[in-house]
mmCIF file of C-alpha atoms and ligand atoms in Angstrom:
data_model
loop_
_atom_site.group_PDB
_atom_site.id
_atom_site.type_symbol
_atom_site.label_atom_id
_atom_site.label_comp_id
_atom_site.label_asym_id
_atom_site.label_seq_id
_atom_site.Cartn_x
_atom_site.Cartn_y
_atom_site.Cartn_z
ATOM 1 C CA UNK A 93 90.534 98.226 141.359
ATOM 2 C CA UNK A 94 91.912 97.631 137.887
ATOM 3 C CA UNK A 95 91.977 100.543 135.452
ATOM 4 C CA UNK A 96 91.447 99.521 131.809
ATOM 5 C CA UNK A 97 92.634 101.854 129.071
ATOM 6 C CA UNK A 98 90.833 100.768 125.965
ATOM 7 C CA UNK A 99 88.534 101.525 123.025
ATOM 8 C CA UNK A 100 85.743 99.729 121.195
ATOM 9 C CA UNK A 101 87.943 97.739 118.795
ATOM 10 C CA UNK A 102 88.701 94.001 118.364
ATOM 11 C CA UNK A 103 91.760 94.223 120.621
ATOM 12 C CA UNK A 104 90.035 96.675 122.938
ATOM 13 C CA UNK A 105 87.087 94.478 123.944
ATOM 14 C CA UNK A 106 89.174 91.489 125.066
ATOM 15 C CA UNK A 107 90.103 92.858 128.486
ATOM 16 C CA UNK A 108 86.572 93.946 129.549
ATOM 17 C CA UNK A 109 85.251 90.527 128.423
ATOM 18 C CA UNK A 110 87.895 88.697 130.467
ATOM 19 C CA UNK A 111 87.282 90.900 133.516
ATOM 20 C CA UNK A 112 83.535 90.280 133.330
ATOM 21 C CA UNK A 113 84.091 86.546 132.917
ATOM 22 C CA UNK A 114 86.455 86.497 135.902
ATOM 23 C CA UNK A 115 84.253 88.698 138.100
ATOM 24 C CA UNK A 116 86.975 91.288 138.733
ATOM 25 C CA UNK A 117 86.055 94.941 139.314
ATOM 26 C CA UNK A 118 87.405 97.466 136.858
ATOM 27 C CA UNK A 119 87.175 101.053 135.722
ATOM 28 C CA UNK A 120 87.058 101.771 131.991
ATOM 29 C CA UNK A 121 89.091 104.681 130.666
ATOM 30 C CA UNK A 122 88.315 105.237 126.984
ATOM 31 C CA UNK A 123 91.303 106.175 124.836
ATOM 32 C CA UNK A 124 90.244 108.247 121.832
ATOM 33 C CA UNK A 125 92.367 106.693 119.073
ATOM 34 C CA UNK A 126 91.118 109.082 116.370
ATOM 35 C CA UNK A 127 92.337 112.001 118.493
ATOM 36 C CA UNK A 128 95.721 110.288 118.973
ATOM 37 C CA UNK A 129 95.396 109.954 122.755
ATOM 38 C CA UNK A 130 97.387 106.683 122.554
ATOM 39 C CA UNK A 131 100.481 108.726 121.661
ATOM 40 C CA UNK A 132 100.227 111.268 124.478
ATOM 41 C CA UNK A 133 102.958 111.174 127.166
ATOM 42 C CA UNK A 134 100.505 110.245 129.957
ATOM 43 C CA UNK A 135 99.457 107.125 128.041
ATOM 44 C CA UNK A 136 102.976 106.294 126.809
ATOM 45 C CA UNK A 137 103.981 106.173 130.482
ATOM 46 C CA UNK A 138 101.501 103.275 130.834
ATOM 47 C CA UNK A 139 102.107 101.647 127.446
ATOM 48 C CA UNK A 140 105.369 102.653 125.763
ATOM 49 C CA UNK A 141 104.058 100.921 122.600
ATOM 50 C CA UNK A 142 101.210 103.450 122.254
ATOM 51 C CA UNK A 143 98.424 100.931 121.661
ATOM 52 C CA UNK A 144 95.285 99.863 123.487
ATOM 53 C CA UNK A 145 94.496 97.870 125.568
ATOM 54 C CA UNK A 146 96.577 98.509 128.687
ATOM 55 C CA UNK A 147 95.782 98.102 132.368
ATOM 56 C CA UNK A 148 96.937 99.486 135.695
ATOM 57 C CA UNK A 149 96.354 97.168 138.644
ATOM 58 C CA UNK A 150 96.865 99.061 141.881
ATOM 59 C CA UNK A 151 96.840 95.759 143.770
ATOM 60 C CA UNK A 152 99.229 93.872 141.516
ATOM 61 C CA UNK A 153 101.760 91.210 142.562
ATOM 62 C CA UNK A 154 102.725 91.612 146.262
ATOM 63 C CA UNK A 155 100.306 94.546 146.456
ATOM 64 C CA UNK A 156 102.419 96.599 144.091
ATOM 65 C CA UNK A 157 101.138 98.770 141.250
ATOM 66 C CA UNK A 158 101.451 97.019 137.897
ATOM 67 C CA UNK A 159 100.935 98.584 134.477
ATOM 68 C CA UNK A 160 100.678 96.062 131.655
ATOM 69 C CA UNK A 161 100.209 96.176 127.890
ATOM 70 C CA UNK A 162 99.642 93.566 125.105
ATOM 71 C CA UNK A 163 96.246 91.905 125.353
ATOM 72 C CA UNK A 164 97.645 88.362 125.577
ATOM 73 C CA UNK A 165 99.882 89.267 128.520
ATOM 74 C CA UNK A 166 96.992 91.082 130.191
ATOM 75 C CA UNK A 167 94.557 88.170 129.809
ATOM 76 C CA UNK A 168 97.094 85.660 131.135
ATOM 77 C CA UNK A 169 97.803 87.945 134.101
ATOM 78 C CA UNK A 170 94.103 88.355 134.883
ATOM 79 C CA UNK A 171 93.421 84.615 134.449
ATOM 80 C CA UNK A 172 96.192 83.753 136.902
ATOM 81 C CA UNK A 173 95.149 86.494 139.330
ATOM 82 C CA UNK A 174 91.522 85.355 139.444
ATOM 83 C CA UNK A 175 92.074 81.633 138.890
ATOM 84 C CA UNK A 176 89.807 81.274 135.866
ATOM 85 C CA UNK A 177 89.737 81.127 132.063
ATOM 86 C CA UNK A 178 92.716 78.753 132.018
ATOM 87 C CA UNK A 179 92.101 74.995 131.962
ATOM 88 C CA UNK A 180 93.475 73.052 134.930
ATOM 89 C CA UNK A 181 94.134 70.052 132.714
ATOM 90 C CA UNK A 182 97.817 70.437 131.719
ATOM 91 C CA UNK A 183 97.289 69.449 128.082
ATOM 92 C CA UNK A 184 94.342 71.789 127.599
ATOM 93 C CA UNK A 185 96.279 74.566 129.323
ATOM 94 C CA UNK A 186 99.001 74.296 126.689
ATOM 95 C CA UNK A 187 96.363 74.280 123.932
ATOM 96 C CA UNK A 188 94.938 77.474 125.417
ATOM 97 C CA UNK A 189 98.415 79.036 125.224
ATOM 98 C CA UNK A 190 98.830 77.820 121.661
ATOM 99 C CA UNK A 191 95.625 79.412 120.385
ATOM 100 C CA UNK A 192 96.190 82.557 122.448
ATOM 101 C CA UNK A 193 99.562 83.045 120.786
ATOM 102 C CA UNK A 194 98.127 82.176 117.351
ATOM 103 C CA UNK A 195 95.762 85.107 117.817
ATOM 104 C CA UNK A 196 98.492 87.497 118.959
ATOM 105 C CA UNK A 197 101.005 86.485 116.295
ATOM 106 C CA UNK A 198 98.745 85.804 113.325
ATOM 107 C CA UNK A 199 94.966 86.236 113.577
ATOM 108 C CA UNK A 200 95.077 89.829 114.856
ATOM 109 C CA UNK A 201 97.850 91.089 112.547
ATOM 110 C CA UNK A 202 96.464 89.413 109.395
ATOM 111 C CA UNK A 203 92.843 90.476 109.954
ATOM 112 C CA UNK A 204 94.027 93.933 110.969
ATOM 113 C CA UNK A 205 96.114 94.414 107.837
ATOM 114 C CA UNK A 206 93.422 92.904 105.588
ATOM 115 C CA UNK A 207 90.866 95.329 107.027
ATOM 116 C CA UNK A 208 93.193 98.296 106.707
ATOM 117 C CA UNK A 209 94.022 97.588 103.061
ATOM 118 C CA UNK A 210 90.363 96.853 102.261
ATOM 119 C CA UNK A 211 88.896 99.879 104.025
ATOM 120 C CA UNK A 212 91.307 102.471 105.394
ATOM 121 C CA UNK A 213 94.176 103.012 102.983
ATOM 122 C CA UNK A 214 93.990 106.077 100.758
ATOM 123 C CA UNK A 215 95.710 103.999 98.040
ATOM 124 C CA UNK A 216 94.108 100.568 97.344
ATOM 125 C CA UNK A 217 96.660 97.812 96.799
ATOM 126 C CA UNK A 218 95.378 94.546 95.293
ATOM 127 C CA UNK A 219 98.541 92.580 96.150
ATOM 128 C CA UNK A 220 98.323 93.541 99.828
ATOM 129 C CA UNK A 221 94.604 92.722 99.966
ATOM 130 C CA UNK A 222 95.196 89.334 98.366
ATOM 131 C CA UNK A 223 98.028 88.542 100.756
ATOM 132 C CA UNK A 224 96.382 89.608 104.028
ATOM 133 C CA UNK A 225 92.819 88.533 103.210
ATOM 134 C CA UNK A 226 94.219 85.215 102.000
ATOM 135 C CA UNK A 227 95.997 84.750 105.332
ATOM 136 C CA UNK A 228 92.850 85.763 107.260
ATOM 137 C CA UNK A 229 90.902 83.130 105.323
ATOM 138 C CA UNK A 230 93.572 80.504 105.893
ATOM 139 C CA UNK A 231 93.689 81.216 109.646
ATOM 140 C CA UNK A 232 89.898 81.066 109.896
ATOM 141 C CA UNK A 233 90.214 77.641 108.304
ATOM 142 C CA UNK A 234 92.671 76.620 111.061
ATOM 143 C CA UNK A 235 90.134 77.672 113.712
ATOM 144 C CA UNK A 236 87.338 75.962 111.772
ATOM 145 C CA UNK A 237 89.224 72.649 111.784
ATOM 146 C CA UNK A 238 89.838 72.923 115.538
ATOM 147 C CA UNK A 239 86.241 73.848 116.379
ATOM 148 C CA UNK A 240 84.898 70.958 114.308
ATOM 149 C CA UNK A 241 86.780 68.656 116.710
ATOM 150 C CA UNK A 242 86.306 70.456 120.048
ATOM 151 C CA UNK A 243 83.725 72.869 121.473
ATOM 152 C CA UNK A 244 86.400 75.365 122.566
ATOM 153 C CA UNK A 245 89.873 76.194 121.300
ATOM 154 C CA UNK A 246 91.623 74.674 124.333
ATOM 155 C CA UNK A 247 89.394 71.584 124.118
ATOM 156 C CA UNK A 248 86.542 71.005 126.572
ATOM 157 C CA UNK A 249 86.836 74.339 128.450
ATOM 158 C CA UNK A 250 86.165 77.951 127.494
ATOM 159 C CA UNK A 251 89.387 79.899 128.053
ATOM 160 C CA UNK A 252 91.458 83.007 127.346
ATOM 161 C CA UNK A 253 92.117 81.526 123.882
ATOM 162 C CA UNK A 254 88.417 81.827 123.019
ATOM 163 C CA UNK A 255 88.178 85.397 124.322
ATOM 164 C CA UNK A 256 91.233 86.451 122.310
ATOM 165 C CA UNK A 257 90.119 84.931 119.017
ATOM 166 C CA UNK A 258 86.399 85.703 119.414
ATOM 167 C CA UNK A 259 87.182 89.406 119.601
ATOM 168 C CA UNK A 260 88.534 89.294 116.047
ATOM 169 C CA UNK A 261 86.309 86.606 114.516
ATOM 170 C CA UNK A 262 83.090 88.413 115.488
ATOM 171 C CA UNK A 263 84.400 91.158 113.180
ATOM 172 C CA UNK A 264 85.592 88.745 110.472
ATOM 173 C CA UNK A 265 83.845 90.712 107.725
ATOM 174 C CA UNK A 266 86.210 93.631 108.511
ATOM 175 C CA UNK A 267 89.057 91.499 107.125
ATOM 176 C CA UNK A 268 86.976 90.366 104.145
ATOM 177 C CA UNK A 269 86.072 86.961 105.632
ATOM 178 C CA UNK A 270 82.464 85.733 105.461
ATOM 179 C CA UNK A 271 81.754 83.315 108.297
ATOM 180 C CA UNK A 272 79.022 81.544 106.281
ATOM 181 C CA UNK A 273 81.930 79.600 104.772
ATOM 182 C CA UNK A 274 83.059 78.515 108.262
ATOM 183 C CA UNK A 275 80.044 77.029 110.091
ATOM 184 C CA UNK A 276 81.895 75.805 113.207
ATOM 185 C CA UNK A 277 83.501 79.223 113.718
ATOM 186 C CA UNK A 278 80.143 80.951 113.077
ATOM 187 C CA UNK A 279 78.388 78.748 115.680
ATOM 188 C CA UNK A 280 81.208 79.336 118.209
ATOM 189 C CA UNK A 281 80.978 83.134 117.673
ATOM 190 C CA UNK A 282 77.186 82.974 118.187
ATOM 191 C CA UNK A 283 77.547 80.913 121.382
ATOM 192 C CA UNK A 284 80.162 83.242 122.884
ATOM 193 C CA UNK A 285 78.124 86.314 121.907
ATOM 194 C CA UNK A 286 75.292 85.030 124.081
ATOM 195 C CA UNK A 287 77.377 84.669 127.238
ATOM 196 C CA UNK A 288 76.134 87.152 129.859
ATOM 197 C CA UNK A 289 79.675 88.303 130.682
ATOM 198 C CA UNK A 290 80.351 89.066 127.014
ATOM 199 C CA UNK A 291 77.106 90.997 126.687
ATOM 200 C CA UNK A 292 77.876 93.009 129.848
ATOM 201 C CA UNK A 293 81.351 93.874 128.557
ATOM 202 C CA UNK A 294 80.099 94.894 125.110
ATOM 203 C CA UNK A 295 77.332 97.011 126.673
ATOM 204 C CA UNK A 296 79.887 98.844 128.832
ATOM 205 C CA UNK A 297 82.036 99.499 125.761
ATOM 206 C CA UNK A 298 79.248 101.323 123.863
HETATM 207 N N1 GSH B 67 99.182 93.196 119.836
HETATM 208 C C1 GSH B 67 98.456 94.281 120.446
HETATM 209 C C2 GSH B 67 97.692 95.051 119.397
HETATM 210 C C3 GSH B 67 97.124 96.349 119.950
HETATM 211 C C4 GSH B 67 96.590 97.242 118.851
HETATM 212 O O1 GSH B 67 97.029 97.201 117.688
HETATM 213 N N2 GSH B 67 95.621 98.107 119.220
HETATM 214 C C5 GSH B 67 95.049 99.031 118.266
HETATM 215 C C6 GSH B 67 93.517 99.083 118.379
HETATM 216 S S1 GSH B 67 92.772 97.529 117.927
HETATM 217 C C7 GSH B 67 95.553 100.446 118.552
HETATM 218 O O2 GSH B 67 95.800 100.800 119.684
HETATM 219 N N3 GSH B 67 95.699 101.252 117.499
HETATM 220 C C8 GSH B 67 96.110 102.620 117.647
HETATM 221 C C9 GSH B 67 97.065 103.068 116.576
HETATM 222 O O3 GSH B 67 97.277 102.312 115.615
HETATM 223 O O4 GSH B 67 97.605 104.170 116.710
HETATM 224 C C10 GSH B 67 97.527 93.701 121.540
HETATM 225 O O5 GSH B 67 97.032 92.584 121.331
HETATM 226 O O6 GSH B 67 97.317 94.351 122.581
#
């Protein structure tokens, strides 16, 4: 059984979606971010970085207990464990890695900062909004160009790269990005939203 420490946020839904897609059993443990549970010693022992998501797999490599944080690392671990969500074709596999890391390094941080400066800061800052929303728009354009050429980010196969980026792009408005300007991304979000595994994961996260 895999324990999933998470919350209903863009980063938090990735792991339940991947687990549902891969058909792995899991137990959800909701971390109350508003109450600061991510900074409590019991959680820091699982994720020293104090962020969700994190997992504990009691049947990890060689049957050992594994605790793991960072959503990209978790999704790659789960994909390899279950043998899914990663293309077998070597070129597409590298594309999947590429777009997974683009999400971790750029899409998540830029959308996250854009949303925070647009909605959560007590002191609005036009320069910060322009910078981060501008980057969120630019990155959505990168995904748009890719999805105009291929049905999925890796190419012909749905993969961890789609799960990672979908989790943020379905909330694009949070970062001040309207998907009406990006029809290929909007259609890809709608298609992924209809997948039964995605709907099961989102229902469990309510
Ligand atoms: N790069 C990390 C980002 C994790 C992250 O920022 N999680 C947010 C929720 S979406 C969090 O735990 N925030 C709590 C806080 O800021 O104290 C990942 O992909 O796992």
